Short mmCIF file of C-alpha atoms and ligand atoms in Angstrom, two decimals:
data_model
loop_
_atom_site.label_atom_id
_atom_site.label_comp_id
_atom_site.label_asym_id
_atom_site.label_seq_id
_atom_site.Cartn_x
_atom_site.Cartn_y
_atom_site.Cartn_z
CA UNK A 1 -0.07 3.30 22.56
CA UNK A 2 0.87 3.42 18.87
CA UNK A 3 2.09 6.84 17.79
CA UNK A 4 1.28 8.28 14.38
CA UNK A 5 4.87 7.51 13.35
CA UNK A 6 4.43 3.87 14.48
CA UNK A 7 1.23 3.59 12.44
CA UNK A 8 2.76 5.04 9.26
CA UNK A 9 5.81 2.77 9.65
CA UNK A 10 3.59 -0.24 10.38
CA UNK A 11 1.57 0.35 7.22
CA UNK A 12 4.64 0.74 5.00
CA UNK A 13 6.33 -2.31 6.57
CA UNK A 14 3.22 -4.50 6.30
CA UNK A 15 2.95 -3.93 2.56
CA UNK A 16 6.74 -3.85 2.11
CA UNK A 17 6.89 -7.37 3.59
CA UNK A 18 4.18 -8.37 1.10
CA UNK A 19 6.47 -7.37 -1.78
CA UNK A 20 5.39 -3.76 -2.38
CA UNK A 21 8.03 -1.14 -3.23
CA UNK A 22 8.05 1.51 -0.47
CA UNK A 23 7.84 4.82 -2.38
CA UNK A 24 8.46 8.17 -0.62
CA UNK A 25 5.73 10.82 -0.65
CA UNK A 26 5.85 12.94 -3.80
CA UNK A 27 5.81 16.75 -3.45
CA UNK A 28 2.38 18.33 -2.88
CA UNK A 29 2.56 20.16 -6.22
CA UNK A 30 2.02 17.54 -8.94
CA UNK A 31 5.08 17.03 -11.11
CA UNK A 32 3.32 15.62 -14.17
CA UNK A 33 -0.31 16.58 -13.94
CA UNK A 34 -1.69 19.88 -15.25
CA UNK A 35 -5.24 18.89 -14.16
CA UNK A 36 -4.53 19.37 -10.44
CA UNK A 37 -3.16 22.19 -8.31
CA UNK A 38 -2.23 19.89 -5.41
CA UNK A 39 -1.87 16.16 -4.96
CA UNK A 40 -5.24 15.08 -3.53
CA UNK A 41 -4.74 11.30 -3.22
CA UNK A 42 -1.99 8.72 -2.91
CA UNK A 43 -2.59 7.53 -6.47
CA UNK A 44 -1.83 10.86 -8.15
CA UNK A 45 1.94 10.27 -8.49
CA UNK A 46 1.06 6.91 -10.10
CA UNK A 47 -1.63 8.22 -12.46
CA UNK A 48 0.36 7.51 -15.63
CA UNK A 49 1.32 4.05 -14.39
CA UNK A 50 -2.37 3.12 -14.05
CA UNK A 51 -3.17 4.37 -17.55
CA UNK A 52 -0.17 2.59 -19.08
CA UNK A 53 1.65 5.77 -20.22
CA UNK A 54 4.53 5.08 -17.85
CA UNK A 55 6.15 1.93 -16.49
CA UNK A 56 8.06 1.55 -13.25
CA UNK A 57 10.52 -1.11 -12.17
CA UNK A 58 7.91 -2.46 -9.73
CA UNK A 59 4.37 -3.77 -10.07
CA UNK A 60 3.11 -2.98 -6.59
CA UNK A 61 3.83 -0.01 -4.34
CA UNK A 62 3.03 1.46 -0.93
CA UNK A 63 3.28 5.07 0.20
CA UNK A 64 2.30 7.65 2.80
CA UNK A 65 1.43 10.54 0.52
CA UNK A 66 1.00 14.14 1.65
CA UNK A 67 -2.33 15.46 0.30
CA UNK A 68 -4.32 18.71 0.17
CA UNK A 69 -8.08 18.77 -0.34
CA UNK A 70 -9.01 22.42 -0.34
CA UNK A 71 -10.63 22.87 -3.75
CA UNK A 72 -11.58 21.02 -6.92
CA UNK A 73 -13.37 17.69 -7.05
CA UNK A 74 -12.17 16.48 -3.66
CA UNK A 75 -12.70 19.51 -1.43
CA UNK A 76 -12.83 19.01 2.33
CA UNK A 77 -12.45 22.69 3.20
CA UNK A 78 -16.07 23.26 4.18
CA UNK A 79 -16.03 20.31 6.59
CA UNK A 80 -12.95 21.36 8.53
CA UNK A 81 -13.90 22.44 12.02
CA UNK A 82 -17.41 20.95 11.70
CA UNK A 83 -16.52 17.25 11.76
CA UNK A 84 -14.04 15.27 13.84
CA UNK A 85 -12.43 13.79 10.75
CA UNK A 86 -11.69 16.33 7.99
CA UNK A 87 -8.49 18.25 7.26
CA UNK A 88 -7.26 20.37 4.38
CA UNK A 89 -3.80 18.76 4.68
CA UNK A 90 -3.44 15.09 5.60
CA UNK A 91 -1.44 11.98 4.85
CA UNK A 92 -2.90 9.14 2.83
CA UNK A 93 -1.58 5.63 3.43
CA UNK A 94 -2.01 3.56 0.28
CA UNK A 95 -1.12 0.30 -1.39
CA UNK A 96 -1.17 0.04 -5.17
CA UNK A 97 -1.23 -2.77 -7.68
CA UNK A 98 -0.46 -2.01 -11.30
CA UNK A 99 -2.09 -5.04 -12.88
CA UNK A 100 -0.59 -7.47 -10.34
CA UNK A 101 -3.52 -8.18 -8.02
CA UNK A 102 -7.13 -7.10 -7.83
CA UNK A 103 -10.17 -7.21 -5.55
CA UNK A 104 -9.55 -10.40 -3.55
CA UNK A 105 -5.99 -9.60 -2.54
CA UNK A 106 -6.81 -5.95 -1.77
CA UNK A 107 -9.63 -7.00 0.56
CA UNK A 108 -7.53 -9.74 2.14
CA UNK A 109 -4.65 -7.35 2.89
CA UNK A 110 -6.91 -4.66 4.33
CA UNK A 111 -8.77 -7.09 6.57
CA UNK A 112 -5.56 -8.73 7.80
CA UNK A 113 -3.85 -5.44 8.64
CA UNK A 114 -6.88 -3.98 10.44
CA UNK A 115 -8.05 -7.01 12.41
CA UNK A 116 -4.98 -9.24 12.79
CA UNK A 117 -2.02 -6.84 12.88
CA UNK A 118 -3.73 -3.86 14.52
CA UNK A 119 -6.31 -5.95 16.37
CA UNK A 120 -9.45 -3.94 15.56
CA UNK A 121 -12.65 -5.67 16.64
CA UNK A 122 -14.39 -6.92 13.45
CA UNK A 123 -17.74 -6.13 15.09
CA UNK A 124 -16.91 -2.42 14.78
CA UNK A 125 -16.22 -2.58 11.04
CA UNK A 126 -18.80 -2.08 8.29
CA UNK A 127 -18.03 -1.95 4.57
CA UNK A 128 -19.69 -0.58 1.47
CA UNK A 129 -19.55 -1.78 -2.13
CA UNK A 130 -20.78 -0.22 -5.37
CA UNK A 131 -24.38 -1.37 -5.80
CA UNK A 132 -23.68 -3.56 -8.83
CA UNK A 133 -20.42 -5.05 -7.51
CA UNK A 134 -21.58 -8.56 -6.52
CA UNK A 135 -18.01 -9.79 -6.72
CA UNK A 136 -16.78 -7.42 -3.98
CA UNK A 137 -19.88 -8.22 -1.89
CA UNK A 138 -19.13 -11.95 -2.05
CA UNK A 139 -15.44 -11.43 -1.31
CA UNK A 140 -16.21 -9.47 1.87
CA UNK A 141 -18.53 -12.24 2.99
CA UNK A 142 -15.96 -14.94 2.23
CA UNK A 143 -12.72 -13.26 3.36
CA UNK A 144 -13.94 -11.25 6.34
CA UNK A 145 -16.99 -13.30 7.28
CA UNK A 146 -19.03 -10.09 7.51
CA UNK A 147 -22.79 -10.55 7.76
CA UNK A 148 -24.83 -9.29 4.80
CA UNK A 149 -26.19 -6.29 6.73
CA UNK A 150 -22.67 -4.95 7.25
CA UNK A 151 -21.82 -5.07 3.53
CA UNK A 152 -23.85 -2.11 2.34
CA UNK A 153 -24.53 -1.52 -1.36
CA UNK A 154 -24.24 2.16 -2.33
CA UNK A 155 -25.45 3.42 -5.71
CA UNK A 156 -23.92 6.90 -5.61
CA UNK A 157 -20.53 8.28 -6.64
CA UNK A 158 -19.36 7.70 -3.05
CA UNK A 159 -18.63 4.19 -4.29
CA UNK A 160 -17.33 5.06 -7.73
CA UNK A 161 -14.05 6.88 -7.28
CA UNK A 162 -12.46 9.21 -9.82
CA UNK A 163 -9.50 11.50 -9.28
CA UNK A 164 -11.02 14.40 -11.21
CA UNK A 165 -13.04 15.11 -14.33
CA UNK A 166 -10.54 12.94 -16.19
CA UNK A 167 -8.13 10.18 -15.17
CA UNK A 168 -8.27 6.66 -13.75
CA UNK A 169 -11.48 5.60 -11.98
CA UNK A 170 -13.48 2.61 -10.85
CA UNK A 171 -15.92 1.18 -8.34
CA UNK A 172 -14.74 1.23 -4.75
CA UNK A 173 -15.31 -0.38 -1.40
CA UNK A 174 -15.02 1.66 1.78
CA UNK A 175 -14.30 0.42 5.31
CA UNK A 176 -15.98 2.23 8.20
CA UNK A 177 -15.15 2.12 11.91
CA UNK A 178 -17.98 2.48 14.42
CA UNK A 179 -16.86 4.87 17.15
CA UNK A 180 -19.89 3.84 19.22
CA UNK A 181 -23.42 4.95 20.09
CA UNK A 182 -22.22 7.89 22.22
CA UNK A 183 -21.19 9.67 18.96
CA UNK A 184 -24.00 11.03 16.73
CA UNK A 185 -24.23 9.49 13.26
CA UNK A 186 -25.52 6.50 11.33
CA UNK A 187 -24.08 3.81 9.05
CA UNK A 188 -23.21 4.59 5.42
CA UNK A 189 -26.31 5.03 3.27
CA UNK A 190 -28.49 6.09 6.24
CA UNK A 191 -29.95 9.61 6.66
CA UNK A 192 -27.37 10.58 9.31
CA UNK A 193 -24.35 9.01 7.62
CA UNK A 194 -22.50 12.34 7.73
CA UNK A 195 -22.15 12.20 11.51
CA UNK A 196 -18.90 11.13 13.15
CA UNK A 197 -20.06 7.77 14.54
CA UNK A 198 -19.24 5.66 11.46
CA UNK A 199 -16.00 7.04 10.02
CA UNK A 200 -14.60 5.92 6.68
CA UNK A 201 -11.07 4.80 7.45
CA UNK A 202 -10.01 3.10 4.21
CA UNK A 203 -11.10 3.24 0.60
CA UNK A 204 -10.23 0.37 -1.76
CA UNK A 205 -10.59 1.45 -5.38
CA UNK A 206 -10.87 -1.21 -8.04
CA UNK A 207 -9.31 0.82 -10.86
CA UNK A 208 -10.74 -0.37 -14.14
CA UNK A 209 -11.37 2.64 -16.36
CA UNK A 210 -9.87 5.88 -17.61
CA UNK A 211 -12.21 8.84 -18.02
CA UNK A 212 -10.76 10.55 -21.07
CA UNK A 213 -13.40 13.29 -21.40
CA UNK A 214 -16.98 13.79 -20.25
CA UNK A 215 -18.36 11.27 -22.74
CA UNK A 216 -15.50 8.76 -23.08
CA UNK A 217 -14.57 6.09 -20.58
CA UNK A 218 -11.99 3.48 -21.68
CA UNK A 219 -10.88 0.25 -20.02
CA UNK A 220 -7.48 0.50 -18.31
CA UNK A 221 -4.86 -1.80 -19.84
CA UNK A 222 -4.96 -3.95 -16.67
CA UNK A 223 -7.35 -3.94 -13.69
CA UNK A 224 -5.45 -2.33 -10.84
CA UNK A 225 -5.75 -1.38 -7.18
CA UNK A 226 -5.55 2.03 -5.50
CA UNK A 227 -6.26 2.25 -1.80
CA UNK A 228 -6.22 5.16 0.60
CA UNK A 229 -6.45 5.34 4.38
CA UNK A 230 -6.35 8.63 6.24
CA UNK A 231 -3.41 8.46 8.64
CA UNK A 232 -5.06 10.87 11.07
CA UNK A 233 -8.33 8.86 11.07
CA UNK A 234 -6.70 5.50 11.73
CA UNK A 235 -4.52 7.14 14.40
CA UNK A 236 -7.67 8.34 16.21
CA UNK A 237 -9.11 4.80 16.04
CA UNK A 238 -5.93 3.06 17.21
CA UNK A 239 -5.41 5.63 19.98
CA UNK A 240 -8.95 5.14 21.28
CA UNK A 241 -10.28 8.63 20.61
CA UNK A 242 -12.97 9.66 18.15
CA UNK A 243 -11.65 13.05 17.06
CA UNK A 244 -8.61 13.44 14.83
N1 LIG B 301 -7.92 7.33 -4.46
C1 LIG B 301 -8.83 6.87 -3.45
C2 LIG B 301 -9.23 7.96 -2.51
O1 LIG B 301 -8.68 9.01 -2.56
C3 LIG B 301 -8.19 5.75 -2.67
O2 LIG B 301 -6.93 6.14 -2.30
O3 LIG B 301 -10.12 7.75 -1.72
#
């Protein structure tokens, strides 16, 4: 059985072999961001790289970032203890492209790692796309061969990710694992989507905009990729249990 350490290493090595710089987790307290009390996503340490304020000696990166979601825009506190999948502290596995690749490559990498490297059964995977994102819909059909009824269009903010009231943002595509009919819950977009049957394991954000203030959204200098997979969620899946 893969241990959590094996899974973290496997993720970093997969993207490292695909040319991504392996970047250590940043501290939980943001070093450069007065808008947040704690790092709440893998992209936070790269926020200024997405917006073009900062450059790094690499164009793609991969990390396993320590995160806290216990307040603010991304607050999981009220779910802890009620679901099988929420934590206040967790690790987010993520690959990042700063203008190097976009939707097709992000989807291709995610599908390859999940189904070819880790051997997940494609029949247990369902994805969502932002309702207007025909391009992502078509890519999932082409790259993963998913049938149309397992590429679900979602019109809410669940499929438009932003780090906070300001900062980089964009439409996103989420990958769900079906833990099976013995667990209560329904597919994304259904009335019982909050159950633990269909668990979001990976979020691919197609970073395109910067929210500067409530009324101003600018284009990012280059379309970029920010993904995040909960280490504890994928560990449950790969270890054959449904509860983190
Ligand atoms: N930033 C996105 C999220 O937190 C993807 O990592 O879901």
